[in-house]
PDB file of C-alpha atoms in Angstrom:
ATOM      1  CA  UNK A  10     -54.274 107.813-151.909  1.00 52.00           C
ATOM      2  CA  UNK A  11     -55.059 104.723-153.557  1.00 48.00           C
ATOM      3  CA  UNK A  12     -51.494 103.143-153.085  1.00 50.00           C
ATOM      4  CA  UNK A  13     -51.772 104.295-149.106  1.00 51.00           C
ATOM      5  CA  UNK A  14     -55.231 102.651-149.021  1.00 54.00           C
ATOM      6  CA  UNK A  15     -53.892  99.494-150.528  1.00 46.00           C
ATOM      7  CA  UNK A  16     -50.847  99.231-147.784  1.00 44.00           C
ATOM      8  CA  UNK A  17     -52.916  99.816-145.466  1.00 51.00           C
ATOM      9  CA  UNK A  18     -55.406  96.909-145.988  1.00 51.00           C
ATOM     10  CA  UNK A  19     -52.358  94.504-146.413  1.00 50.00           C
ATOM     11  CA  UNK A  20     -51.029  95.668-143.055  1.00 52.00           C
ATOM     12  CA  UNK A  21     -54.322  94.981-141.804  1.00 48.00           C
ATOM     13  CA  UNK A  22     -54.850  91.621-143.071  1.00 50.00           C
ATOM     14  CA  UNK A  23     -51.102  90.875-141.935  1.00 50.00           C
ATOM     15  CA  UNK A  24     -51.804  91.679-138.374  1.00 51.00           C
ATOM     16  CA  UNK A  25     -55.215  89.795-138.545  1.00 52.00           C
ATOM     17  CA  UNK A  26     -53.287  86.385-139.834  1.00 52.00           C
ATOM     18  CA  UNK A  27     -50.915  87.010-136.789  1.00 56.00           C
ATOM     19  CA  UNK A  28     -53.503  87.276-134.061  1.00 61.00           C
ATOM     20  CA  UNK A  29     -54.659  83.870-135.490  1.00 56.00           C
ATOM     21  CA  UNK A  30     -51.728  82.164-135.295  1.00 55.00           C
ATOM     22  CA  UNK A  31     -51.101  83.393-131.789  1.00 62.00           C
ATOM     23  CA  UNK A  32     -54.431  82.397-130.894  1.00 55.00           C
ATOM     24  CA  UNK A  33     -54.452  78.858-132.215  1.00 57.00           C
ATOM     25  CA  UNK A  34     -50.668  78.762-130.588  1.00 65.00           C
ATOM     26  CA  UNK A  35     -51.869  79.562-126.980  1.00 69.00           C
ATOM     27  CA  UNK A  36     -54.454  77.305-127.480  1.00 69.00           C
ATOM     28  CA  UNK A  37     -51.908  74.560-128.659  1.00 62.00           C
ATOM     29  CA  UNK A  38     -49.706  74.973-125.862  1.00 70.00           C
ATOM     30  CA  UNK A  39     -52.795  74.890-122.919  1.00 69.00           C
ATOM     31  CA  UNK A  40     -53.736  71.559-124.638  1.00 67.00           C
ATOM     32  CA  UNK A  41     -50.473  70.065-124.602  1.00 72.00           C
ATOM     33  CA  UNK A  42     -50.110  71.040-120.724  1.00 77.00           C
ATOM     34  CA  UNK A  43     -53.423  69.896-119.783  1.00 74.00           C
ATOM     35  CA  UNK A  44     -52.562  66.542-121.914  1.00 71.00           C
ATOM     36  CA  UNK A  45     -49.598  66.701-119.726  1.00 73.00           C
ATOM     37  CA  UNK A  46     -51.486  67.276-116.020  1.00 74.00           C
ATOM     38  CA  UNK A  47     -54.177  64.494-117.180  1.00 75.00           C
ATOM     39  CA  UNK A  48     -51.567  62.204-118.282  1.00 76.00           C
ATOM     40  CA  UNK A  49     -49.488  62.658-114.724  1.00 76.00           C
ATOM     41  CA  UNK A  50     -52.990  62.392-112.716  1.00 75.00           C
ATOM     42  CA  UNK A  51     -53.488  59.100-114.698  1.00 74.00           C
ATOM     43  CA  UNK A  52     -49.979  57.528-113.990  1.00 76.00           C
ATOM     44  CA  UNK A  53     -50.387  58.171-110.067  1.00 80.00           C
ATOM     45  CA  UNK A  54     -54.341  57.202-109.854  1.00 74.00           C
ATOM     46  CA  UNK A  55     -52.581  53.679-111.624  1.00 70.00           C
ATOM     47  CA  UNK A  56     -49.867  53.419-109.201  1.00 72.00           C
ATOM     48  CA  UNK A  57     -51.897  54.503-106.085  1.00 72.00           C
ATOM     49  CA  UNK A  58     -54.747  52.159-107.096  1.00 70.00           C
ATOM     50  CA  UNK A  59     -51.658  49.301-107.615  1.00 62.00           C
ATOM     51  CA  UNK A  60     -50.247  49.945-104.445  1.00 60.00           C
ATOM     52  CA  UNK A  61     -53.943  49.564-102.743  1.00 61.00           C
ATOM     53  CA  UNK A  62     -54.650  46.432-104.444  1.00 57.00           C
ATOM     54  CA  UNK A  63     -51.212  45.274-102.998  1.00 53.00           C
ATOM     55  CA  UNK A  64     -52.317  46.324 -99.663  1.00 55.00           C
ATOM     56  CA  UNK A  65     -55.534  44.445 -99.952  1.00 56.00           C
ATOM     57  CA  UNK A  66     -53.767  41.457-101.199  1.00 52.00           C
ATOM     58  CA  UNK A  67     -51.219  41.510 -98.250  1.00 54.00           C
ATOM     59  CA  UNK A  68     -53.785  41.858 -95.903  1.00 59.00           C
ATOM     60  CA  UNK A  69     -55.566  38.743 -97.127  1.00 65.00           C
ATOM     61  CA  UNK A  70     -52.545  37.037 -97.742  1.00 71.00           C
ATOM     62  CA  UNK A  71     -51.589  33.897 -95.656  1.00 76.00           C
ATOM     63  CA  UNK A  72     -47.341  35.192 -96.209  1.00 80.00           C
ATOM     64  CA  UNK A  73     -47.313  37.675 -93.745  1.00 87.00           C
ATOM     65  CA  UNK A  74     -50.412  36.510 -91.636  1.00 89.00           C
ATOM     66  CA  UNK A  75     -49.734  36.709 -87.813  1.00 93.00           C
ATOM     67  CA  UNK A  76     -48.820  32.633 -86.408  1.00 92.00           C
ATOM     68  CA  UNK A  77     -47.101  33.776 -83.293  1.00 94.00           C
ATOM     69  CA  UNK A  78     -46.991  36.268 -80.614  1.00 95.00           C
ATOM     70  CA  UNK A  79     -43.242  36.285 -79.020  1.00 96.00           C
ATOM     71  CA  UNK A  80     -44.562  37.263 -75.268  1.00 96.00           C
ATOM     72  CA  UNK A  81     -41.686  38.670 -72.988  1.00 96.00           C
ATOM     73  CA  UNK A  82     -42.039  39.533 -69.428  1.00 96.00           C
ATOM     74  CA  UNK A  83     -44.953  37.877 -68.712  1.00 96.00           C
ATOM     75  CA  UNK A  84     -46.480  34.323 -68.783  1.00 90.00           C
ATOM     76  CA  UNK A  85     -49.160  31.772 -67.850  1.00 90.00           C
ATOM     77  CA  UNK A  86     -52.470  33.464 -67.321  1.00 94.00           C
ATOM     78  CA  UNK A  87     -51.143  37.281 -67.703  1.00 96.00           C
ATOM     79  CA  UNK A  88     -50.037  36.292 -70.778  1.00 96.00           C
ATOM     80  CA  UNK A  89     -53.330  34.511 -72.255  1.00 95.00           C
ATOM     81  CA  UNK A  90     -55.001  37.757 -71.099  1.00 96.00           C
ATOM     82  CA  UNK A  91     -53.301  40.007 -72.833  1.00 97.00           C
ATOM     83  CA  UNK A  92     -53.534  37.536 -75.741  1.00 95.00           C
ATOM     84  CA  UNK A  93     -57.109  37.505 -75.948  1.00 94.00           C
ATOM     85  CA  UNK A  94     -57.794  40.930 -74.654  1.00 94.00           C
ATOM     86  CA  UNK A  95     -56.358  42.386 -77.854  1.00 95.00           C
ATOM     87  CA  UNK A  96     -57.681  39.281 -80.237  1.00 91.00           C
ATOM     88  CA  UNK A  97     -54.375  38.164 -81.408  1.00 93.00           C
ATOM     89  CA  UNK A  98     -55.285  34.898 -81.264  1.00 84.00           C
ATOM     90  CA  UNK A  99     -57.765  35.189 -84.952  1.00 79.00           C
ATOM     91  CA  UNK A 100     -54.986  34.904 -87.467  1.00 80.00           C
ATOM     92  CA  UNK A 101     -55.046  37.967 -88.450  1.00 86.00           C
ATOM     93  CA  UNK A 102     -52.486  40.000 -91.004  1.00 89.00           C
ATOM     94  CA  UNK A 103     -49.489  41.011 -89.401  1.00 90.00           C
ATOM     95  CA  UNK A 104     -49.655  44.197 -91.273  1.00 86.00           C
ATOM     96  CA  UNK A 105     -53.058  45.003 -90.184  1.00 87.00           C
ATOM     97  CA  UNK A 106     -52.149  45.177 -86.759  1.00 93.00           C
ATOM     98  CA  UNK A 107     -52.699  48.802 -85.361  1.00 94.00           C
ATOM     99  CA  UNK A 108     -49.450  48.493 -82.507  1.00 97.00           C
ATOM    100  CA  UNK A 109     -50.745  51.991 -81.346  1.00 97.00           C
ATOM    101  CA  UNK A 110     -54.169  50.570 -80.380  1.00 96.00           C
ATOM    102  CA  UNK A 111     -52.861  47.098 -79.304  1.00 97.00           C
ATOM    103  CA  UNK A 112     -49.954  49.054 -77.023  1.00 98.00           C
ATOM    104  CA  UNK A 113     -53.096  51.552 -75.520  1.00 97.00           C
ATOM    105  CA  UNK A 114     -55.128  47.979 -75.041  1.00 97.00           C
ATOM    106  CA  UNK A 115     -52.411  46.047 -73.235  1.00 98.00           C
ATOM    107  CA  UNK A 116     -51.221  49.112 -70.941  1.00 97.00           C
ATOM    108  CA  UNK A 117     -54.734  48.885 -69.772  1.00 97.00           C
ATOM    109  CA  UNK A 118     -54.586  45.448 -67.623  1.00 97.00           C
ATOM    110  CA  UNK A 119     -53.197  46.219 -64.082  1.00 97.00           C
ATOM    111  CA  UNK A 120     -50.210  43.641 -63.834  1.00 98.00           C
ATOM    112  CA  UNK A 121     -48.987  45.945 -67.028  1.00 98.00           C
ATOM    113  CA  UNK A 122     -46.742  49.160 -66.457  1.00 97.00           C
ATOM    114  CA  UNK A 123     -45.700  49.303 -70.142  1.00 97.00           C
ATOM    115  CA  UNK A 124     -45.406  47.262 -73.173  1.00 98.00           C
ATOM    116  CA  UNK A 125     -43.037  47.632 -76.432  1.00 98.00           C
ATOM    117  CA  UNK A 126     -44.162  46.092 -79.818  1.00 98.00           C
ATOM    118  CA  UNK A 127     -42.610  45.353 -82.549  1.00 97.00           C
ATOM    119  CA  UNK A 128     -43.412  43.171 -86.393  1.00 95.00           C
ATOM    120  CA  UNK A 129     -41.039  41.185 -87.463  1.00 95.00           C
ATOM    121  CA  UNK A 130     -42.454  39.676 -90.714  1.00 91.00           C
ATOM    122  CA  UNK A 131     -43.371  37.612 -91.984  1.00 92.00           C
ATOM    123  CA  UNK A 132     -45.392  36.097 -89.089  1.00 92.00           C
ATOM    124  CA  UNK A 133     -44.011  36.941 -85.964  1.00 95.00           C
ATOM    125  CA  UNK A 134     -45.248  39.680 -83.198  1.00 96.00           C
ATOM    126  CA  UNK A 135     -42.875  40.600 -80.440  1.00 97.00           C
ATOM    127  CA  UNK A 136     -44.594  41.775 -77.130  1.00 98.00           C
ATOM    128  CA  UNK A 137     -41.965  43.252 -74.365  1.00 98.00           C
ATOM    129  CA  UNK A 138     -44.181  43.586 -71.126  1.00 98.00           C
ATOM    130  CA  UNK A 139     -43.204  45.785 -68.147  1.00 98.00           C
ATOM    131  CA  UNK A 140     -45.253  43.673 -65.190  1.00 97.00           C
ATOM    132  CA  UNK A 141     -45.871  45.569 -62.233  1.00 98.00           C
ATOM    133  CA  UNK A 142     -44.126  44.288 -59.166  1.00 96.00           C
ATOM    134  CA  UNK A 143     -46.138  44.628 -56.320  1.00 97.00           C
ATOM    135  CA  UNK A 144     -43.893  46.442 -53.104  1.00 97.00           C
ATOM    136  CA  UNK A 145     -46.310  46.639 -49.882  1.00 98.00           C
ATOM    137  CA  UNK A 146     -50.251  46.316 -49.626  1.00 98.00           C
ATOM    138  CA  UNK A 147     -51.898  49.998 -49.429  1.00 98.00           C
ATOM    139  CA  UNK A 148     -54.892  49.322 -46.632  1.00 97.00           C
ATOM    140  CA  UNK A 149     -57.630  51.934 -47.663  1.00 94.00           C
ATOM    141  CA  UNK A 150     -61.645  51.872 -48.101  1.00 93.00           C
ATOM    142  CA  UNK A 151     -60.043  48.034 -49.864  1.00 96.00           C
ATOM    143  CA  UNK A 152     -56.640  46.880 -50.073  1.00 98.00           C
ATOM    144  CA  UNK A 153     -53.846  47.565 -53.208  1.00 98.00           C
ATOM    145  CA  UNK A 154     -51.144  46.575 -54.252  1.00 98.00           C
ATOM    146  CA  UNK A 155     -48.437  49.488 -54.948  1.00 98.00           C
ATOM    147  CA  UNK A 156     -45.225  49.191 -57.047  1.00 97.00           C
ATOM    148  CA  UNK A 157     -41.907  50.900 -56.133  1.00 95.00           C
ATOM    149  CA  UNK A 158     -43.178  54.503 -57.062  1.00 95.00           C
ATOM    150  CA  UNK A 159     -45.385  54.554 -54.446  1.00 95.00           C
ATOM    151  CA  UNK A 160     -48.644  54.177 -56.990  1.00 96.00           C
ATOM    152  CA  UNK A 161     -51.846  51.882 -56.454  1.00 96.00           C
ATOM    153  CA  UNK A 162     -52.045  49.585 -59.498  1.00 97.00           C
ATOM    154  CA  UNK A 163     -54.248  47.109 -58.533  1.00 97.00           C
ATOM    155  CA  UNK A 164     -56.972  45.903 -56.166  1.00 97.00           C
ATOM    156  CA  UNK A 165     -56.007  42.874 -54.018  1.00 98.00           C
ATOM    157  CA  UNK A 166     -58.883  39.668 -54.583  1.00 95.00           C
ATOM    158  CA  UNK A 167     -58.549  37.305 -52.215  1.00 91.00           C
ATOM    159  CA  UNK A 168     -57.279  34.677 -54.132  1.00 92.00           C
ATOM    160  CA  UNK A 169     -54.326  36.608 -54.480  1.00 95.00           C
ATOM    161  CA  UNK A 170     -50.424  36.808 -52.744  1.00 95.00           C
ATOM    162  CA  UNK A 171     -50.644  39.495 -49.674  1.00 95.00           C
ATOM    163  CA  UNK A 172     -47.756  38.709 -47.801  1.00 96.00           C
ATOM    164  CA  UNK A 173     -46.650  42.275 -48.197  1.00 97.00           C
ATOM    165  CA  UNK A 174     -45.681  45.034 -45.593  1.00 97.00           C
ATOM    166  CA  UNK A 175     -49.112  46.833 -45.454  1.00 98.00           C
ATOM    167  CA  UNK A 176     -49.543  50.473 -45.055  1.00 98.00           C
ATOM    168  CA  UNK A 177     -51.698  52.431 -42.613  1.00 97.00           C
ATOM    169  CA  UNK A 178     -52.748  55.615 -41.938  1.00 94.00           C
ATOM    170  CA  UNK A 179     -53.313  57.154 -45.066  1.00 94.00           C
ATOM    171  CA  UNK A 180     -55.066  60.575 -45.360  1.00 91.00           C
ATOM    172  CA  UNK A 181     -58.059  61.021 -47.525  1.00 90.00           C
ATOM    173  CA  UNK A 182     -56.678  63.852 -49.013  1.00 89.00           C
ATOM    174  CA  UNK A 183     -54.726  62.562 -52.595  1.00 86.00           C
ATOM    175  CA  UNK A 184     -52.172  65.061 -52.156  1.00 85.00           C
ATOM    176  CA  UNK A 185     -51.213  63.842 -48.732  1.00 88.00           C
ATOM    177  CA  UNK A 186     -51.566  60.274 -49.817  1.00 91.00           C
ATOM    178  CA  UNK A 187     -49.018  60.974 -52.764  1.00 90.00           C
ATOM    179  CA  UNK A 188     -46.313  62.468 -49.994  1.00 87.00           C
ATOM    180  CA  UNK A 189     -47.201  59.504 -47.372  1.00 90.00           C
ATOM    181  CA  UNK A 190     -46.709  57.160 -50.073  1.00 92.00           C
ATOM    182  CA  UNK A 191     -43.306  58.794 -50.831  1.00 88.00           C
ATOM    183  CA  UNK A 192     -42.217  58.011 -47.322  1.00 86.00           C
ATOM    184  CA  UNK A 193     -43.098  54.092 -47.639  1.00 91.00           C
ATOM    185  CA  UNK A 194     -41.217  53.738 -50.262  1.00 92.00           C
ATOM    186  CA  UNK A 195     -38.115  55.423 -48.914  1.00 88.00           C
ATOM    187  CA  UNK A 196     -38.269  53.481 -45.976  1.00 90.00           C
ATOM    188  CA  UNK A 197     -39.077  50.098 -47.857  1.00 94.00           C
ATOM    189  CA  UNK A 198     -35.965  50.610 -50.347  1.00 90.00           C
ATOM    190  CA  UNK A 199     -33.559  50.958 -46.964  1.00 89.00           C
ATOM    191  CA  UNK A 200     -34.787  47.891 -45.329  1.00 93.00           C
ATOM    192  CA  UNK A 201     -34.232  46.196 -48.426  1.00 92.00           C
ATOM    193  CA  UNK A 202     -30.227  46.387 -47.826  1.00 89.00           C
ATOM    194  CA  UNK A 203     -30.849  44.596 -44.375  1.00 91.00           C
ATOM    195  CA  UNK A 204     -30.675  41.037 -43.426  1.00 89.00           C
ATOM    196  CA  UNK A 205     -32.098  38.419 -41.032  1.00 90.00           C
ATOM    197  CA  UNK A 206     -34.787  40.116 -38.187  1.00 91.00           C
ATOM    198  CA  UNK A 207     -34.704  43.689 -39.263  1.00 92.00           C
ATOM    199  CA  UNK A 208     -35.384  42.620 -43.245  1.00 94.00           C
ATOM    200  CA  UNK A 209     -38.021  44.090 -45.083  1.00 94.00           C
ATOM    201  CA  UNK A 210     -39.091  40.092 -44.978  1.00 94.00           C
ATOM    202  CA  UNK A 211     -39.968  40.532 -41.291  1.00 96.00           C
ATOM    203  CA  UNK A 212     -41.634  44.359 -41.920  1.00 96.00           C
ATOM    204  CA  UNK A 213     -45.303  44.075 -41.231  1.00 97.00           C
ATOM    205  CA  UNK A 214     -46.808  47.398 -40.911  1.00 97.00           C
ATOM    206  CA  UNK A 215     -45.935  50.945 -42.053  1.00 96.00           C
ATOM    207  CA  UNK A 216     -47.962  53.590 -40.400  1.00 96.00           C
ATOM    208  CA  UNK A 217     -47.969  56.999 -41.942  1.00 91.00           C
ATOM    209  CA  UNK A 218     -49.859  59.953 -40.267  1.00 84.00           C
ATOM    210  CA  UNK A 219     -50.611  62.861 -42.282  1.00 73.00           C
ATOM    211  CA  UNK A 220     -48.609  64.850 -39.623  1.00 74.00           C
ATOM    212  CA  UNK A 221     -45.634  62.863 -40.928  1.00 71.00           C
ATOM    213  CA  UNK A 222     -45.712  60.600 -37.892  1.00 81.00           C
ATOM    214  CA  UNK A 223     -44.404  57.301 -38.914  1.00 88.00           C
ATOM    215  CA  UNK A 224     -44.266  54.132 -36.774  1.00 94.00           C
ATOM    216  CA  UNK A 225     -42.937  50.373 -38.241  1.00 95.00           C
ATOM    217  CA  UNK A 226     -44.127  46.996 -37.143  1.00 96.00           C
ATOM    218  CA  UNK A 227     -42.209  43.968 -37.446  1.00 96.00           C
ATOM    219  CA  UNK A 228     -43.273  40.581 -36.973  1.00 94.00           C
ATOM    220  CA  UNK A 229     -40.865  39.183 -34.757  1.00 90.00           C
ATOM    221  CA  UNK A 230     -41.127  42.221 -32.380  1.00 89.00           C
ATOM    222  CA  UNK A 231     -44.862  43.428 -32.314  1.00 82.00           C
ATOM    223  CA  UNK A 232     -44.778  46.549 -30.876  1.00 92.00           C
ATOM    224  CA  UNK A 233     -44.812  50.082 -32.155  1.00 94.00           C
ATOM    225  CA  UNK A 234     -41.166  51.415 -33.610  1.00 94.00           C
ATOM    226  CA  UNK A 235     -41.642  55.226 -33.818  1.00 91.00           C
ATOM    227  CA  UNK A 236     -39.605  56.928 -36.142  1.00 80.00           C
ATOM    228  CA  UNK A 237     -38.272  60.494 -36.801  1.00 64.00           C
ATOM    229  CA  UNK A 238     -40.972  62.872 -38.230  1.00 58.00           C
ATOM    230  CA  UNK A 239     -39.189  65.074 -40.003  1.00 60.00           C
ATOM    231  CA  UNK A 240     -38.763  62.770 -43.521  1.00 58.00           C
ATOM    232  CA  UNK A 241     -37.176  64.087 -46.527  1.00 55.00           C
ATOM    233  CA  UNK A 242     -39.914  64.578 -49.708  1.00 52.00           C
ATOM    234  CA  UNK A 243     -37.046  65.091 -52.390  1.00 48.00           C
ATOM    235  CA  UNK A 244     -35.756  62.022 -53.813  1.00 51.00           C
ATOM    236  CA  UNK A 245     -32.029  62.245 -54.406  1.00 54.00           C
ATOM    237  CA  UNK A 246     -31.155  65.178 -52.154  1.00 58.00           C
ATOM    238  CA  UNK A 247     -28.477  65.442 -49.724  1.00 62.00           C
ATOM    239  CA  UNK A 248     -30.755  65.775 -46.838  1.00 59.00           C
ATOM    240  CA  UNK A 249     -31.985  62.166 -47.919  1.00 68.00           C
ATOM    241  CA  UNK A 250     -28.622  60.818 -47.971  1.00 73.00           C
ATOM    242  CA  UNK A 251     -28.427  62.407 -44.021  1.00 73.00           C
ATOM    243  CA  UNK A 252     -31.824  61.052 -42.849  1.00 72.00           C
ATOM    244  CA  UNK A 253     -31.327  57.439 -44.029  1.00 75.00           C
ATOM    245  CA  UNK A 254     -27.547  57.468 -42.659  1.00 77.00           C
ATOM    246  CA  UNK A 255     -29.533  58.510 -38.970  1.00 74.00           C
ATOM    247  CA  UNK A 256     -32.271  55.921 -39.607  1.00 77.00           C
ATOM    248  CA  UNK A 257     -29.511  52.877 -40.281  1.00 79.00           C
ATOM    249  CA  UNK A 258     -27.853  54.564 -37.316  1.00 78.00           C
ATOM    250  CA  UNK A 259     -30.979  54.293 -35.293  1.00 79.00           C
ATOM    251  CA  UNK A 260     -31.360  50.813 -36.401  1.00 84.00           C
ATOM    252  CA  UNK A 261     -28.154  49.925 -35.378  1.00 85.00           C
ATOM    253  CA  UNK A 262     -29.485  51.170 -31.633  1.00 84.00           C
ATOM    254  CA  UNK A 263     -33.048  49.350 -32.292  1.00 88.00           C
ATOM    255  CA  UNK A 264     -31.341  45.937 -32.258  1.00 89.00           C
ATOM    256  CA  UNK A 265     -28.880  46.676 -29.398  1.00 89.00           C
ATOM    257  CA  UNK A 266     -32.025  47.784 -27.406  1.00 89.00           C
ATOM    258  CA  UNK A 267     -34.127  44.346 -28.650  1.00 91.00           C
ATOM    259  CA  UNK A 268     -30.857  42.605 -28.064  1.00 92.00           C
ATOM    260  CA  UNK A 269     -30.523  43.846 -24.511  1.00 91.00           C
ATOM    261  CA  UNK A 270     -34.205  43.704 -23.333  1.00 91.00           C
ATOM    262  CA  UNK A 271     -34.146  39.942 -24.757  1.00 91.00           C
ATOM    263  CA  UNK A 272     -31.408  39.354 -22.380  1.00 93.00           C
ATOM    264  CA  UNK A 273     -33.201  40.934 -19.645  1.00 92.00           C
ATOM    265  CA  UNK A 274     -36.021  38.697 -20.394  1.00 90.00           C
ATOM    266  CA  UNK A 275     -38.504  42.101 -20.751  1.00 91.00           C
ATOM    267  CA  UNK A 276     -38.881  42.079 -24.305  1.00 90.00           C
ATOM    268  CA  UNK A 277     -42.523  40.873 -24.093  1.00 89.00           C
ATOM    269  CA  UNK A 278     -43.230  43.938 -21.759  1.00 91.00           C
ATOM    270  CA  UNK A 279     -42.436  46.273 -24.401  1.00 93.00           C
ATOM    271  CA  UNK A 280     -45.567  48.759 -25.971  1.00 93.00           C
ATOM    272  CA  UNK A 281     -43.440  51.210 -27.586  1.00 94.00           C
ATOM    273  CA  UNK A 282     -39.853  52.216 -28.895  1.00 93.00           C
ATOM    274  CA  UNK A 283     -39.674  55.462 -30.062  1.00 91.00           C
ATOM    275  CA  UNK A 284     -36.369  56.325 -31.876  1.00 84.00           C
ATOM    276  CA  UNK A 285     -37.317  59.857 -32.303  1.00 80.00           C
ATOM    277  CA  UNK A 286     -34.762  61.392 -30.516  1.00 77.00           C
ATOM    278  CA  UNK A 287     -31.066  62.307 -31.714  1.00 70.00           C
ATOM    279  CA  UNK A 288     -29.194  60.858 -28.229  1.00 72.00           C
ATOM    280  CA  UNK A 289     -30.971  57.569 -28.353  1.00 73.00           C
ATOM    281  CA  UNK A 290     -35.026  55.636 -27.824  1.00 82.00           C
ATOM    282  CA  UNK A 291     -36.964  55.979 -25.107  1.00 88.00           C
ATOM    283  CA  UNK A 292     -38.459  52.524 -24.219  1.00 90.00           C
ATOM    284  CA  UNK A 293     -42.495  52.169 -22.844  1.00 92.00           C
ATOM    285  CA  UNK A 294     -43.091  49.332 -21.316  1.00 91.00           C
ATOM    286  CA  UNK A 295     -46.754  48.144 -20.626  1.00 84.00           C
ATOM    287  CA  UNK A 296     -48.384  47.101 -17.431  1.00 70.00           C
ATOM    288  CA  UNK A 297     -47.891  43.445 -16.550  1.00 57.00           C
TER     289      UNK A 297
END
């Protein structure tokens, strides 16, 4: 019994000295990973506080500071606008500049469709402008200019270029304004191909009637060209293809028409020459 006793307290003790050792182990091996994790946090707080202070330094730092703006597309005044509109004229770091922000800014004056920037270091800014390119005059509550989409992108001041075709006619209605718009332009891009009187040089008016109506003013010939009604409203289609083939084949008549009542000395009695009609125009002449 004694012997059994004995064993049995040496077993005892033996099992105690191992649950030490495991315990001091574990504990070893947590303090060697959190020595590990500490000493990893430490390296990256060292190199993300480095790479900050290099930041601050290159913001600060007269190698990479911004000396010139490289403005393309635009000139003169639009130019010193845009310049001082998004303060690029403070000598500021090149790699401070937010081109984001500045693009946003720029977009934002109305002789601007669209701008591309880009760094090139060390003290260079490159500015590619889109300028809008005005198309016609838009006569409304006040007068616009409108680019070749058929979009409003700036009120006319008086000091200001408006020898333009002008539009009339416009509905109140946006939608119908969008679609009458449409039409201008259409018409506008196929008078661009012609030459001499019947230029889009000589177009003065284009009046579109919500109804679709459309009549064309020119400034050599003063009186009222009606057109056909039925306009196409998808760029690109086949049935535009058709309609402006009949309208430079009803232009073709329009200046054999002029031509002849020239000859016939009754030009100046004309009111109205309506080219809505498939077999030829129908010719109003006013009292005299």
């Amino acid at each position: 019994m004694k012997r059994r006793s004995v064993l049995n307290n040496q077993s005892v003790r033996k099992r105690g000295k191992g649950s030490v050792f495991l315990f001091f182990n574990t504990i070893h091996r947590l303090g060697s990973c959190l020595l590990k994790v500490s000493l990893l946090f430490v390296v990256i707080g060292v190199i993300s506080i480095s790479f900050l202070s290099l930041y601050h330094y290159l913001l600060k730092s007269p190698y990479i500071r911004l000396e010139e703006v490289d403005m393309r597309g635009v000139d003169g005044e639009i130019k010193n606008e845009l310049i001082k509109m998004c303060g690029l004229d403070d000598k500021r770091s090149l790699l401070a500049l937010h081109l984001n922000e500045l693009k946003q800014k720029m977009e934002k004056h109305p002789w601007i469709r669209s701008v591309k920037l880009e760094r090139r270091f060390p003290h260079i800014l490159i500015v590619q402008a889109e300028k809008e390119i005005p198309l016609a005059l838009i006569l409304r509550d006040k007068v616009y200019y409108m680019n070749r989409w058929g979009e409003a992108f700036k009120e006319v001041d008086k000091s200001e270029e408006m020898d333009f075709p002008v539009i009339t006619g416009l509905s109140k209605e946006e939608a119908d304004v969008k679609k009458q718009l449409g039409i201008a332009v259409f018409i506008i891009k196929i008078l661009e191909s012609e030459e001499g009187q019947w230029s889009l040089n000589e177009l003065s008016e284009i009046n579109v009637k919500k109804d679709g109506e459309l009549s064309l003013y020119f400034n050599h010939l003063p009186v009222e060209i009606k057109l056909m009604s039925d306009l196409p409203t998808i760029a690109g289609s086949a049935y535009e293809e058709k309609w402006a083939a009949d309208f430079s084949n009803g232009l073709d008549g329009l200046k054999k028409v002029a031509d002849h009542l020239r000859q016939t000395g009754r030009i100046h009695q004309v009111t109205k020459i309506d080219l809505n009609y498939v077999d030829g125009a129908v010719v109003t002449f006013g009292k005299v």
